Every structure is written in C-alpha cells, then in structure tokens.
Coordinates of C-alpha atoms in Angstrom, one line a residue:
X1 CA -46.8 -71.8 -42.0
X2 CA -47.2 -75.4 -40.8
X3 CA -47.3 -76.0 -37.1
X4 CA -44.1 -76.9 -35.3
X5 CA -43.8 -80.3 -33.6
X6 CA -42.9 -79.8 -30.0
X7 CA -39.8 -81.4 -28.6
X8 CA -41.9 -83.6 -26.3
X9 CA -43.9 -84.9 -29.2
X10 CA -40.8 -85.7 -31.2
X11 CA -39.3 -87.6 -28.2
X12 CA -42.6 -89.3 -27.6
X13 CA -42.6 -90.6 -31.3
X14 CA -39.1 -91.8 -31.0
X15 CA -39.7 -93.6 -27.7
X16 CA -42.9 -95.2 -29.1
X17 CA -41.0 -96.7 -32.1
X18 CA -38.3 -98.0 -29.8
X19 CA -40.9 -99.6 -27.6
X20 CA -42.7 -101.4 -30.4
X21 CA -39.3 -102.5 -31.9
X22 CA -38.4 -104.0 -28.5
X23 CA -41.9 -105.4 -27.7
X24 CA -44.1 -105.7 -30.8
X25 CA -47.3 -106.1 -28.7
X26 CA -46.5 -102.6 -27.2
X27 CA -47.3 -100.9 -30.5
X28 CA -49.3 -97.7 -29.8
X29 CA -48.6 -97.8 -26.1
X30 CA -48.0 -94.4 -24.3
X31 CA -44.4 -94.0 -23.0
X32 CA -45.9 -91.5 -20.4
X33 CA -43.4 -88.7 -21.1
X34 CA -43.3 -85.7 -18.7
X35 CA -41.0 -82.9 -17.7
X36 CA -38.7 -83.9 -14.8
X37 CA -36.3 -82.3 -12.3
X38 CA -34.0 -85.3 -12.8
X39 CA -33.5 -84.7 -16.5
X40 CA -35.2 -82.8 -19.3
X41 CA -37.9 -85.5 -19.6
X42 CA -38.8 -88.7 -17.9
X43 CA -40.7 -91.6 -19.4
X44 CA -42.6 -93.8 -16.9
X45 CA -44.7 -96.0 -19.2
X46 CA -42.3 -99.0 -19.2
X47 CA -43.4 -100.1 -15.7
X48 CA -47.0 -100.8 -16.7
X49 CA -45.8 -102.5 -20.0
X50 CA -43.4 -104.8 -18.2
X51 CA -46.1 -105.8 -15.7
X52 CA -48.4 -106.7 -18.6
X53 CA -45.7 -108.6 -20.5
X54 CA -44.5 -110.2 -17.2
X55 CA -41.0 -108.9 -17.8
X56 CA -38.4 -107.3 -15.5
X57 CA -39.0 -103.5 -15.9
X58 CA -35.4 -102.5 -15.6
X59 CA -34.3 -105.1 -18.2
X60 CA -37.1 -104.0 -20.6
X61 CA -36.0 -100.4 -20.1
X62 CA -32.4 -101.3 -20.9
X63 CA -33.6 -103.0 -24.1
X64 CA -35.7 -100.0 -25.1
X65 CA -32.7 -97.7 -24.5
X66 CA -30.6 -99.8 -26.9
X67 CA -33.2 -99.1 -29.7
X68 CA -33.3 -95.3 -29.1
X69 CA -31.1 -93.2 -31.5
X70 CA -29.1 -90.8 -29.4
X71 CA -26.2 -88.3 -29.9
X72 CA -28.0 -86.8 -32.9
X73 CA -30.1 -83.6 -33.6
X74 CA -32.8 -84.5 -31.0
X75 CA -31.7 -86.7 -28.1
X76 CA -28.4 -86.3 -26.4
X77 CA -28.7 -89.1 -23.9
X78 CA -31.1 -91.7 -22.4
X79 CA -30.4 -93.5 -19.2
X80 CA -32.3 -96.1 -17.1
X81 CA -33.1 -94.9 -13.6
X82 CA -34.7 -96.5 -10.6
X83 CA -37.1 -99.4 -11.2
X84 CA -37.3 -98.7 -15.0
X85 CA -37.8 -95.0 -15.6
X86 CA -36.0 -93.4 -18.6
X87 CA -34.3 -90.1 -18.1
X88 CA -33.9 -88.2 -21.3
X89 CA -31.6 -85.3 -22.1
X90 CA -32.4 -83.2 -25.1
X91 CA -29.6 -81.9 -27.4
X92 CA -29.0 -78.1 -27.0
X93 CA -29.3 -77.6 -30.8
X94 CA -32.7 -79.2 -30.8
X95 CA -34.0 -76.7 -28.2
X96 CA -32.7 -73.7 -30.1
X97 CA -33.7 -75.2 -33.4
X98 CA -37.3 -75.8 -32.4
X99 CA -37.6 -72.3 -30.9
X100 CA -36.2 -70.9 -34.1
X101 CA -38.9 -72.7 -36.1
X102 CA -41.6 -71.2 -33.8
X103 CA -40.0 -67.8 -34.1
X104 CA -40.1 -68.0 -37.9
X105 CA -43.8 -68.5 -38.0
X106 CA -45.0 -65.5 -40.0
X107 CA -48.6 -65.9 -38.7
X108 CA -47.4 -64.9 -35.2
X109 CA -48.9 -68.2 -33.9
X110 CA -45.5 -69.5 -32.7
X111 CA -46.1 -72.7 -34.5
X112 CA -49.3 -73.6 -32.6
X113 CA -51.4 -75.9 -34.7
X114 CA -55.0 -75.2 -35.8
X115 CA -57.6 -78.0 -35.4
X116 CA -57.8 -80.1 -38.6
X117 CA -61.5 -80.8 -38.1
X118 CA -62.9 -78.0 -35.9
X119 CA -66.4 -78.3 -34.4
X120 CA -68.9 -75.5 -33.5
X121 CA -69.1 -74.5 -29.8
X122 CA -71.6 -72.1 -28.4
X123 CA -70.3 -70.3 -25.3
X124 CA -73.0 -68.8 -23.1
X125 CA -71.3 -66.2 -20.8
X126 CA -71.6 -62.6 -19.4
X127 CA -75.3 -62.7 -18.7
X128 CA -76.3 -59.4 -17.0
X129 CA -79.9 -58.4 -16.3
X130 CA -81.8 -55.6 -18.0
X131 CA -82.6 -52.6 -15.7
X132 CA -80.2 -53.9 -13.0
X133 CA -76.7 -52.9 -12.2
X134 CA -73.9 -55.4 -12.8
X135 CA -72.3 -56.6 -9.5
X136 CA -69.2 -58.6 -8.6
X137 CA -71.1 -61.8 -9.3
X138 CA -71.2 -60.9 -13.0
X139 CA -67.4 -60.6 -13.2
X140 CA -66.5 -64.2 -13.3
X141 CA -68.9 -65.3 -16.0
X142 CA -67.6 -62.5 -18.2
X143 CA -63.9 -63.0 -17.6
X144 CA -63.8 -66.8 -17.7
X145 CA -66.2 -66.9 -20.7
X146 CA -64.1 -64.4 -22.6
X147 CA -60.9 -66.3 -22.1
X148 CA -62.5 -69.7 -23.1
X149 CA -63.8 -68.0 -26.3
X150 CA -60.2 -66.7 -27.1
X151 CA -58.6 -70.1 -26.4
X152 CA -61.1 -72.0 -28.5
X153 CA -60.9 -69.6 -31.4
X154 CA -57.1 -69.7 -31.3
X155 CA -57.1 -73.5 -31.6
X156 CA -59.4 -73.2 -34.7
X157 CA -62.8 -74.0 -33.2
X158 CA -65.8 -72.2 -34.7
X159 CA -67.2 -70.3 -31.7
X160 CA -70.6 -68.7 -31.4
X161 CA -70.9 -66.3 -28.4
X162 CA -74.2 -66.0 -26.6
X163 CA -75.1 -63.5 -23.9
X164 CA -78.3 -64.8 -22.3
X165 CA -79.4 -61.6 -20.6
X166 CA -82.3 -61.4 -18.2
X167 CA -84.8 -59.3 -20.2
X168 CA -88.2 -61.0 -19.7
X169 CA -90.7 -61.7 -16.9
X170 CA -92.8 -60.1 -14.2
X171 CA -90.7 -57.1 -13.3
X172 CA -91.0 -55.8 -16.8
X173 CA -94.8 -55.5 -16.5
X174 CA -94.2 -53.4 -13.4
X175 CA -91.6 -51.2 -15.1
X176 CA -93.5 -50.7 -18.4
X177 CA -96.8 -49.9 -16.6
X178 CA -95.0 -47.3 -14.4
X179 CA -93.3 -45.7 -17.4
X180 CA -96.6 -45.5 -19.3
X181 CA -98.1 -43.6 -16.3
X182 CA -95.0 -41.5 -15.8
X183 CA -93.6 -41.0 -19.3
X184 CA -91.0 -38.3 -18.5
X185 CA -89.1 -40.3 -16.0
X186 CA -86.8 -42.2 -18.5
X187 CA -84.9 -39.3 -19.9
X188 CA -81.6 -40.1 -21.7
X189 CA -79.6 -37.1 -22.6
X190 CA -76.0 -38.2 -22.5
X191 CA -74.0 -38.0 -25.7
X192 CA -73.0 -41.3 -27.3
X193 CA -69.4 -40.2 -27.6
X194 CA -68.8 -40.8 -23.9
X195 CA -70.0 -44.4 -23.5
X196 CA -68.8 -44.6 -19.9
X197 CA -70.7 -41.5 -18.8
X198 CA -73.8 -42.3 -20.8
X199 CA -73.7 -45.9 -19.6
X200 CA -73.6 -44.8 -16.0
X201 CA -76.4 -42.2 -16.6
X202 CA -78.5 -44.8 -18.4
X203 CA -78.2 -47.2 -15.4
X204 CA -78.9 -44.5 -12.7
X205 CA -82.0 -43.6 -14.7
X206 CA -83.2 -47.2 -14.8
X207 CA -82.2 -47.8 -11.2
X208 CA -84.3 -44.8 -10.1
X209 CA -87.2 -45.9 -12.2
X210 CA -87.1 -49.5 -10.9
X211 CA -87.1 -48.3 -7.2
X212 CA -90.1 -45.9 -7.9
X213 CA -92.0 -48.6 -9.7
X214 CA -91.3 -51.2 -7.0
X215 CA -92.5 -48.8 -4.3
X216 CA -95.8 -48.2 -6.1
X217 CA -96.2 -51.9 -6.9
X218 CA -95.9 -52.8 -3.2
X219 CA -98.2 -50.0 -2.0
X220 CA -100.9 -49.8 -4.6
X221 CA -103.1 -52.8 -5.3
X222 CA -104.7 -51.3 -8.4
X223 CA -101.3 -50.5 -9.9
X224 CA -100.2 -54.1 -9.1
X225 CA -103.2 -55.4 -11.0
X226 CA -102.5 -53.1 -14.0
X227 CA -98.8 -54.2 -13.9
X228 CA -99.7 -57.9 -14.0
X229 CA -102.1 -57.3 -16.9
X230 CA -99.1 -55.6 -18.6
X231 CA -97.0 -58.8 -18.3
X232 CA -99.7 -60.7 -20.3
X233 CA -99.6 -57.9 -22.9
X234 CA -95.8 -58.2 -23.1
X235 CA -96.0 -62.0 -23.6
X236 CA -98.7 -61.7 -26.1
X237 CA -96.6 -59.3 -28.2
X238 CA -98.7 -56.1 -27.8
X239 CA -96.8 -53.5 -30.0
X240 CA -97.0 -50.5 -27.6
X241 CA -95.9 -52.7 -24.7
X242 CA -93.0 -54.2 -26.7
X243 CA -91.9 -50.7 -27.8
X244 CA -91.6 -49.6 -24.2
X245 CA -89.9 -52.8 -23.2
X246 CA -87.4 -52.2 -26.1
X247 CA -86.5 -48.8 -24.5
X248 CA -85.5 -50.6 -21.3
X249 CA -83.4 -53.1 -23.2
X250 CA -81.7 -50.3 -25.3
X251 CA -80.9 -48.2 -22.2
X252 CA -79.5 -51.2 -20.4
X253 CA -77.3 -52.1 -23.4
X254 CA -75.7 -48.7 -23.3
X255 CA -74.7 -49.5 -19.7
X256 CA -73.6 -53.1 -20.4
X257 CA -71.4 -51.9 -23.3
X258 CA -69.8 -49.3 -21.0
X259 CA -68.9 -51.9 -18.4
X260 CA -67.6 -54.4 -20.9
X261 CA -65.5 -51.7 -22.5
X262 CA -64.0 -50.9 -19.1
X263 CA -63.3 -54.7 -18.7
X264 CA -61.5 -54.5 -22.1
X265 CA -63.9 -57.1 -23.6
X266 CA -65.5 -57.0 -27.0
X267 CA -69.2 -57.8 -26.9
X268 CA -71.2 -57.6 -30.2
X269 CA -74.9 -56.7 -30.3
X270 CA -75.9 -59.8 -32.4
X271 CA -74.5 -62.1 -29.8
X272 CA -76.9 -60.7 -27.1
X273 CA -79.8 -63.1 -27.3
X274 CA -81.7 -62.8 -24.0
X275 CA -84.6 -64.8 -22.5
X276 CA -86.9 -62.9 -24.8
X277 CA -85.2 -64.3 -27.9
X278 CA -86.7 -67.7 -27.2
X279 CA -90.2 -66.5 -26.4
X280 CA -91.7 -67.8 -29.7
X281 CA -90.3 -71.3 -29.1
X282 CA -91.7 -71.9 -25.5
X283 CA -95.0 -73.4 -26.4
X284 CA -93.5 -75.8 -29.0
X285 CA -90.8 -76.9 -26.5
X286 CA -93.5 -77.8 -24.0
X287 CA -95.5 -79.6 -26.7
X288 CA -92.5 -81.7 -27.9
X289 CA -91.6 -82.7 -24.3
X290 CA -95.2 -83.6 -23.4
X291 CA -95.8 -85.6 -26.6
X292 CA -92.6 -87.6 -26.3
X293 CA -93.5 -88.4 -22.7
X294 CA -90.3 -86.7 -21.4
X295 CA -92.5 -84.3 -19.4
X296 CA -95.8 -85.1 -17.6
X297 CA -98.6 -83.0 -16.1
X298 CA -98.5 -82.9 -12.3
X299 CA -100.9 -80.8 -10.3
X300 CA -101.5 -78.7 -13.5
X301 CA -97.8 -78.0 -14.1
X302 CA -95.7 -79.6 -16.8
X303 CA -92.8 -81.4 -15.0
X304 CA -89.8 -83.7 -15.7
X305 CA -89.0 -86.1 -12.8
X306 CA -85.6 -87.7 -11.9
X307 CA -85.1 -90.7 -9.7
X308 CA -82.0 -89.3 -8.1
X309 CA -83.3 -85.8 -7.3
X310 CA -85.3 -85.7 -4.1
X311 CA -86.3 -83.0 -1.5
X312 CA -85.5 -83.2 2.2
X313 CA -88.8 -85.2 2.8
X314 CA -87.8 -87.8 0.2
X315 CA -90.3 -86.7 -2.4
X316 CA -89.1 -86.3 -6.0
X317 CA -88.2 -82.7 -7.0
X318 CA -89.2 -82.1 -10.7
X319 CA -87.9 -79.6 -13.2
X320 CA -91.0 -77.4 -13.9
X321 CA -91.1 -76.5 -17.5
X322 CA -94.6 -74.8 -17.5
X323 CA -96.3 -73.6 -14.3
X324 CA -99.9 -74.5 -13.5
X325 CA -101.1 -71.0 -14.4
X326 CA -99.6 -71.4 -17.9
X327 CA -96.5 -69.2 -17.3
X328 CA -93.1 -70.5 -18.3
X329 CA -90.1 -70.7 -16.0
X330 CA -86.3 -70.6 -16.7
X331 CA -86.4 -74.3 -17.7
X332 CA -88.6 -73.7 -20.7
X333 CA -86.3 -70.8 -21.9
X334 CA -83.1 -72.8 -21.3
X335 CA -84.5 -75.9 -23.2
X336 CA -85.7 -73.7 -26.1
X337 CA -82.2 -72.2 -26.2
X338 CA -80.7 -75.7 -26.5
X339 CA -83.0 -76.5 -29.4
X340 CA -82.0 -73.3 -31.1
X341 CA -78.3 -73.8 -30.6
X342 CA -78.3 -77.5 -31.7
X343 CA -80.8 -77.3 -34.6
X344 CA -80.5 -73.7 -35.6
X345 CA -76.8 -72.9 -35.0
X346 CA -75.7 -76.5 -35.7
X347 CA -73.5 -76.6 -32.6
X348 CA -71.7 -79.8 -31.4
X349 CA -70.8 -78.4 -28.0
X350 CA -72.6 -76.0 -25.6
X351 CA -70.6 -74.5 -22.8
X352 CA -72.5 -72.6 -20.1
X353 CA -70.3 -70.3 -17.9
X354 CA -72.7 -70.1 -15.0
X355 CA -72.4 -69.9 -11.2
X356 CA -71.9 -73.3 -9.5
X357 CA -75.1 -72.6 -7.4
X358 CA -77.1 -73.3 -10.5
X359 CA -75.5 -76.8 -11.0
X360 CA -78.7 -78.7 -10.1
X361 CA -80.9 -76.7 -12.5
X362 CA -78.5 -77.3 -15.4
X363 CA -78.1 -81.0 -14.5
X364 CA -81.9 -81.3 -14.8
X365 CA -82.1 -79.2 -18.0
X366 CA -79.3 -81.2 -19.8
X367 CA -80.8 -84.6 -18.7
X368 CA -84.2 -83.4 -20.0
X369 CA -82.6 -82.4 -23.4
X370 CA -80.8 -85.8 -23.6
X371 CA -84.1 -87.7 -22.9
X372 CA -85.7 -85.6 -25.7
X373 CA -82.9 -86.5 -28.0
X374 CA -81.6 -82.9 -28.5
X375 CA -78.3 -83.8 -26.8
X376 CA -76.6 -87.1 -27.5
X377 CA -73.1 -88.5 -28.0
X378 CA -72.4 -86.1 -30.9
X379 CA -73.9 -83.0 -29.3
X380 CA -72.8 -82.3 -25.7
X381 CA -73.5 -79.6 -23.1
X382 CA -71.2 -78.7 -20.3
X383 CA -71.6 -76.3 -17.4
X384 CA -68.4 -74.5 -16.7
X385 CA -69.4 -73.8 -13.1
X386 CA -67.6 -71.1 -11.2
X387 CA -67.2 -70.4 -7.4
X388 CA -68.0 -67.3 -5.4
X389 CA -66.0 -64.1 -5.1
X390 CA -65.0 -63.7 -1.5
X391 CA -63.8 -60.7 0.5
X392 CA -60.5 -60.7 2.4
X393 CA -62.4 -62.2 5.4
X394 CA -63.3 -65.3 3.3
X395 CA -67.0 -64.5 3.3
X396 CA -69.0 -63.6 0.1
X397 CA -67.9 -60.1 -1.0
X398 CA -70.2 -57.3 0.2
X399 CA -69.9 -53.6 1.0
X400 CA -69.7 -52.4 4.6
X401 CA -73.5 -51.8 4.4
X402 CA -74.0 -55.5 3.5
X403 CA -74.9 -54.6 -0.2
X404 CA -73.5 -56.5 -3.2
X405 CA -70.5 -54.6 -4.6
X406 CA -71.1 -52.7 -7.9
X407 CA -68.8 -54.0 -10.6
X408 CA -68.0 -50.5 -11.9
X409 CA -66.8 -49.4 -8.4
X410 CA -64.6 -52.4 -8.1
X411 CA -63.0 -51.9 -11.5
X412 CA -62.4 -48.2 -10.8
X413 CA -60.7 -49.0 -7.6
X414 CA -58.4 -51.6 -9.3
X415 CA -57.5 -49.1 -11.9
X416 CA -56.7 -46.5 -9.2
X417 CA -54.5 -48.9 -7.3
X418 CA -52.7 -50.0 -10.4
X419 CA -52.1 -46.5 -11.6
X420 CA -50.4 -45.7 -8.3
X421 CA -48.1 -48.8 -8.8
X422 CA -47.3 -47.7 -12.4
X423 CA -46.6 -44.1 -11.3
X424 CA -44.2 -45.2 -8.6
X425 CA -42.2 -47.4 -11.0
X426 CA -42.6 -45.2 -14.1
X427 CA -39.4 -43.4 -15.2
X428 CA -40.3 -41.8 -18.6
X429 CA -44.1 -42.1 -18.9
X430 CA -46.4 -39.1 -19.5
X431 CA -49.5 -38.7 -17.4
X432 CA -51.6 -39.9 -20.3
X433 CA -49.4 -43.1 -20.6
X434 CA -49.7 -43.7 -16.8
X435 CA -53.5 -43.5 -17.1
X436 CA -53.5 -45.9 -20.0
X437 CA -51.1 -48.4 -18.4
X438 CA -52.9 -48.0 -15.1
X439 CA -56.1 -49.2 -16.8
X440 CA -54.3 -52.1 -18.5
X441 CA -52.5 -53.2 -15.3
X442 CA -55.6 -52.8 -13.1
X443 CA -58.0 -54.7 -15.4
X444 CA -55.3 -57.3 -16.1
X445 CA -54.9 -57.7 -12.3
X446 CA -58.6 -58.4 -11.7
X447 CA -58.8 -60.8 -14.7
X448 CA -55.7 -62.7 -13.8
X449 CA -56.7 -63.2 -10.1
X450 CA -59.9 -64.7 -11.4
X451 CA -58.3 -66.8 -14.2
X452 CA -55.4 -68.1 -12.3
X453 CA -57.8 -69.9 -9.9
X454 CA -59.5 -73.0 -11.1
X455 CA -63.0 -71.8 -12.0
X456 CA -64.9 -74.1 -9.7
X457 CA -63.1 -72.8 -6.6
X458 CA -64.0 -69.6 -4.7
X459 CA -61.4 -66.9 -4.7
X460 CA -60.6 -63.9 -2.5
X461 CA -60.8 -60.5 -4.0
X462 CA -57.8 -58.8 -2.5
X463 CA -56.7 -55.8 -4.5
X464 CA -53.4 -55.4 -2.5
X465 CA -52.4 -58.9 -3.6
X466 CA -53.7 -58.5 -7.1
X467 CA -51.6 -55.4 -8.0
X468 CA -48.4 -56.7 -6.2
X469 CA -45.2 -56.9 -8.2
X470 CA -44.3 -60.1 -6.4
X471 CA -45.9 -63.5 -6.6
X472 CA -48.4 -65.0 -9.0
X473 CA -50.0 -61.8 -10.4
X474 CA -50.5 -60.4 -13.9
X475 CA -48.4 -57.4 -12.9
X476 CA -45.4 -59.7 -12.4
X477 CA -46.0 -61.1 -15.9
X478 CA -46.5 -57.6 -17.4
X479 CA -43.3 -56.3 -15.9
X480 CA -41.4 -59.4 -17.2
X481 CA -42.7 -58.6 -20.7
X482 CA -41.9 -54.9 -20.4
X483 CA -38.4 -55.7 -19.2
X484 CA -37.7 -57.9 -22.2
X485 CA -39.0 -55.2 -24.6
X486 CA -36.7 -52.7 -22.9
X487 CA -33.6 -55.0 -23.4
X488 CA -34.6 -55.5 -27.1
X489 CA -34.8 -51.7 -27.5
X490 CA -31.4 -51.2 -25.8
X491 CA -29.8 -53.8 -28.2
X492 CA -30.2 -51.2 -30.9
X493 CA -28.7 -52.5 -34.2
X494 CA -28.0 -56.0 -32.7
X495 CA -30.8 -58.3 -33.9
X496 CA -32.0 -61.5 -32.2
X497 CA -30.6 -64.5 -34.1
X498 CA -30.8 -68.2 -33.2
X499 CA -27.5 -70.0 -33.0
X500 CA -28.2 -73.8 -32.7
X501 CA -24.5 -74.6 -32.6
X502 CA -24.0 -72.9 -29.2
X503 CA -24.0 -74.7 -25.9
X504 CA -26.8 -73.6 -23.5
X505 CA -26.4 -72.7 -19.8
X506 CA -28.9 -74.5 -17.5
X507 CA -31.1 -71.4 -17.1
X508 CA -31.3 -71.1 -20.9
X509 CA -32.2 -74.7 -21.4
X510 CA -34.9 -74.5 -18.7
X511 CA -36.4 -71.4 -20.3
X512 CA -36.2 -72.9 -23.9
X513 CA -37.8 -76.2 -23.0
X514 CA -40.7 -74.4 -21.2
X515 CA -41.2 -71.9 -24.1
X516 CA -41.4 -74.8 -26.5
X517 CA -44.3 -76.3 -24.5
X518 CA -46.6 -73.3 -25.2
X519 CA -48.7 -75.1 -27.9
X520 CA -49.4 -78.1 -25.6
X521 CA -50.4 -75.8 -22.8
X522 CA -52.8 -73.9 -25.0
X523 CA -54.3 -77.2 -26.3
X524 CA -54.8 -78.5 -22.8
X525 CA -56.4 -75.3 -21.6
X526 CA -58.7 -75.1 -24.6
X527 CA -59.7 -78.8 -24.4
X528 CA -60.5 -78.6 -20.7
X529 CA -62.0 -75.1 -20.7
X530 CA -59.3 -74.3 -18.1
X531 CA -57.7 -70.9 -18.5
X532 CA -56.0 -71.4 -15.1
X533 CA -53.7 -74.0 -16.7
X534 CA -52.5 -71.4 -19.2
X535 CA -52.1 -68.8 -16.4
X536 CA -49.9 -71.3 -14.5
X537 CA -47.8 -72.0 -17.6
X538 CA -47.3 -68.2 -18.2
X539 CA -46.3 -67.6 -14.6
X540 CA -43.7 -70.3 -14.8
X541 CA -42.4 -68.9 -18.0
X542 CA -42.0 -65.4 -16.4
X543 CA -40.3 -67.1 -13.4
X544 CA -37.9 -69.0 -15.6
X545 CA -37.2 -65.8 -17.5
X546 CA -36.3 -64.0 -14.2
X547 CA -33.8 -66.8 -13.3
X548 CA -32.3 -66.6 -16.9
X549 CA -32.0 -62.8 -16.6
X550 CA -30.2 -63.1 -13.2
X551 CA -27.8 -65.8 -14.3
X552 CA -27.1 -65.1 -18.0
X553 CA -26.0 -61.6 -19.1
X554 CA -27.7 -60.7 -22.4
X555 CA -26.1 -57.6 -23.9
X556 CA -22.8 -58.3 -22.1
X557 CA -22.6 -62.0 -23.0
X558 CA -19.1 -63.3 -23.9
X559 CA -19.4 -63.5 -27.7
X560 CA -21.4 -61.6 -30.4
X561 CA -23.2 -65.0 -31.2
X562 CA -24.1 -65.5 -27.6
X563 CA -25.6 -61.9 -27.4
X564 CA -27.7 -62.6 -30.5
X565 CA -28.8 -66.0 -29.2
X566 CA -29.8 -64.6 -25.8
X567 CA -31.7 -61.8 -27.5
X568 CA -33.4 -64.4 -29.5
X569 CA -34.4 -66.3 -26.3
X570 CA -35.7 -63.0 -24.9
X571 CA -37.8 -62.3 -28.0
X572 CA -39.3 -65.8 -28.1
X573 CA -40.2 -65.5 -24.4
X574 CA -41.8 -62.0 -25.0
X575 CA -43.8 -63.2 -28.0
X576 CA -45.1 -66.2 -26.0
X577 CA -46.0 -64.0 -23.0
X578 CA -47.8 -61.5 -25.3
X579 CA -49.8 -64.2 -27.1
X580 CA -50.6 -66.2 -23.9
X581 CA -51.7 -63.1 -22.0
X582 CA -53.9 -62.1 -25.0
X583 CA -55.7 -65.4 -24.7
X584 CA -56.5 -64.5 -21.1
X585 CA -57.8 -61.2 -22.3
X586 CA -54.9 -59.2 -20.7
X587 CA -52.8 -56.5 -22.3
X588 CA -49.0 -56.5 -22.2
X589 CA -47.8 -52.9 -22.3
X590 CA -44.4 -52.3 -24.2
X591 CA -43.2 -50.0 -21.4
X592 CA -43.9 -49.9 -17.7

C-alpha cells in the first residue's frame, strides 16, 4: 500500500502552483500553511513574498486566490483575510475520502510513509550498572530511548539499539576479590520461570555482596591491595578473574530483564554492549588521538583541550582520555564506542539518551571525535539530554530517608494505584483482567508522564496526577480508546463505512482533519527525537473525540449512512490512538 498524501500536503502543493503562476520568481516558495481556528488552514507565506517583490500583500493574495482551483474534490473555498493571509476551507468529501484511504491501508500503517532512503541510527539508552539496583534516574533514559527507537523504526530508519551498561572499573576488583575469598556468598537458586522473583533475588544477592565487600575494602588495607591487584588482572584478561566477573554480569542481567519486563520494554541480550565491550579498543583509540595531534600529554595524562572550556580559575579544563597512571576514563570508552559505531556498525547518526548533567562530557567527546575525523557532516552525534525526576515538592525525587528511590518500588506503586482506578470503573472484568489492565494502565501512566514532557525539562513524579482520568494523562487516552472499542462492539452487525457524500458536522470535521495529520506528527516527532510532540498530538485527538462523542450521536444518528460514517470516524480514531500509543510504548486495552 502506498502512503496517503495528507490534506495539508495536497493544499500546500495547490497553493505553491498558484503562487508560481502568479509570481514566477516565487517558484518553490513555502506558502507557510498551518491549522487555524479561523478556517481549516491558514497560509501566511504571501506577506514575506510581497515584501520581497515590493508588492501590496493583499493585492498579491487576491491574485493568488484567482489561480486556486476551488469548489472541487479538495478545496471548498479560499478567502483573503487581514493583511494578506489566505483562509482555506477543505471540502467535506476530501476529509472523509482521505481518511478512507488511510483506513484501507492493509499494512495497518494508516498511510504513513516509509523513508525512501533510510539511514542507520544507533540509539544508546537504558544504561543500568552491574551489581547496582536501578533507581528513578534510570527511568527516563529507558522510556525516552524506547519511544525514540519505536518512532525511528516506524518511519523506516535502520535502528541499532545499544545499552552501554556500567560493567567495568575499580569496584569489580573489590567484588571479585571478595567473592574469591567468600565463594558461597553468591548463591542463585531462583527458578528461571519467575523472572521477576529471580531478578529481585539476584539483585538482593549482589547488593548484600557489594555492601560486605565495601565494608572489608574500607577497613582492611591488605584486602584493599589485593582488590586493586585484581583490577589489573581483570583489565589484563586473566581467565579466572574474567569468569568471576561474568557471574556478576549474568546475575545483574537477570535483574535488568525483570525490571525491563515490568516496564513492558523489550531488551535483547546482543544489544547490551557495556563499557567492557570496548576494552580491546582503548589503547588504539589513545594512539590514534595522540598520533593525529588531537590529544596531547599533560602532566603524564593524555588530554584534549578546548579554548571555550575553562575552570573557575580561568585555566583550561581538558577531556582526560588516559590518566597519568595508565588507566582509562569514561572518555576513552565513549570515544572507542564512537569508532565502533561509525566504522563497525556503519551508522550515520548516533543518539545518546543521557542525563543533561553529562552535557559537558558529551560536548567534549563529540568535539574530540570530530577533530579526529570520526564524526563529520555525514556522520553526526546528538545527545538527547533529559532533565531530572522531581518529587511533588519540586526537589530531586528521594525517599523519606533521603535515599534514591528504587525503580521497582515506584513501578509497583504505580501499578497498585492504577489497579484501584481500574477496579473502581470496571463493570465486567475478572480479577485476572483487572490485574492485567492495572499493569498496563500503571506502566502507561508512568511512561506517558515522562514522554508528554519535553525531554530536556525536569518533571514532577506525581502518581495521583498520573493515574487521573482527567487531564493530559495516558489513562484519559486509554479510556477514550476503550470507549470507542465498546461502541464498535455495540454496533453489532452494522459496519463502519466511509460516506464521502455526507455533509460533516463541525465536531466531525475537526476530528477528521486532526486524524489526517497523524503521519506529519509522527514524522516530526521522529525527526526531532521528540516523543512529547506525538503525545501532544494524541491528547488532542482524544479531546476532539470526546467533543465529537458529546455532540454527534453515533449509533442513534439520523440515517443509516450517518451511523456507518460516524462508526468509521470512531474506528479511524481508535486505530490512530492505538498506533500512536504503541509508538510511545504504551498499551491500549480493548476494555476498561
């Protein structure tokens, strides 16, 4: 099925040809078409063109209108307004006809086009640390990254997922040494069937082990020396040390998978390439940077300097690629990862979904990679920086004891709250269905609260607000979807059928025009890595549907054709909500 040209694109093309017919030098100019509350669309581009051509904008607008074909299948009417705006009214049959073409798309894509020449994008997101519990700070990277991956894949991009987990460094020397001396302390008995239980058990094992090792490390100088020697063994690839290290990684993965499963996110083992995955490249990365003069030795360390990055005392602050003791920092790993992604994976775009507080680090890393020639005009890197999760009080989210909040506790609480909301509204759901829907609504609520805020802004984690049926929440969208599915079930034998010959009520027109803009909304959200733009589109779709539902009887419409046409509008809206929410990683239950 070919993609469907949206109404705004069709109008845009028609206006562009009217413009160039009136003013040949305006060929290729943008009519600046947008939705308007004065008409279906408004075009504002004539003002700038008139200024350029030293013409009277209102006169030019009148000449353009004379060239626009109206009263046909697409445009009902065009009028000049104000200083030279064009107000455009779309024909009812064009709205219904375009939606009918989207509805007929057998691929289920609603006529959304696929990129003709897709590139390859690596998305680096969901980066937990081995042997450490995931906390609320890990939530945003996972949720935002997952949605960006879905959006890019849906538009046809080749996406490679990467989870750059923290699985290397000093703490592993301490953990491995402790386990060598206390071999019975890492005991994993849980059955693989219950991932959640075994995940929790794996993490409490590791957590206990970490605390015991830390205590010994701080109190016992001889153990500290042995632990540091163990780090050297690990980096040198000693087989026995690596085997113990692998145990830690495997135990942690059981836990990671249990949390991601709860988040309703699919994470594949081959996509987990942690810091350790680039270990063999570090020396070469340093050699390449030093030989090309991008990095220089300063006080024994290998550094990259930048004119515009200075400390409080005015001295230059470098990116340290290799420390004076020969050890490697995060920069060496991140630069090696760029080399691997550009030359090994052949990526054109690298997207890093990482906390905004790391912006300076990534600015320095990307600039270093550009100087080395690894990034250029054809290969770009972008940090999709996200803000902090705040508590209701507007301060960084902590427990009453001042600890960071465990992600699992947060998700369990959201599911509990949502289950209570579902139970209260449920009429014919079994306990099993209430539990299943409670999880879908609770996890959806957490994801939507995150995704409906622009990523770079902080947002308040307020569960009462998140699971509310009113306002801009996923629950509102999920209920809108479930309500439509209920109407379609009640319709029984009556099928949704498009009737382009029917006149549309204002609420039908508004809903239809917005539903037709789905493809543009997806394209914009994917292009800008901005899931919040899709969330805003979907919220408006649900709001327009609510108005339509209040003003236009569906099953009790005046004629059989009108019943079919309104059922058709309902079904198109439901499919759009379902597909749009899936791109945000949120389920839409058939019944609520």
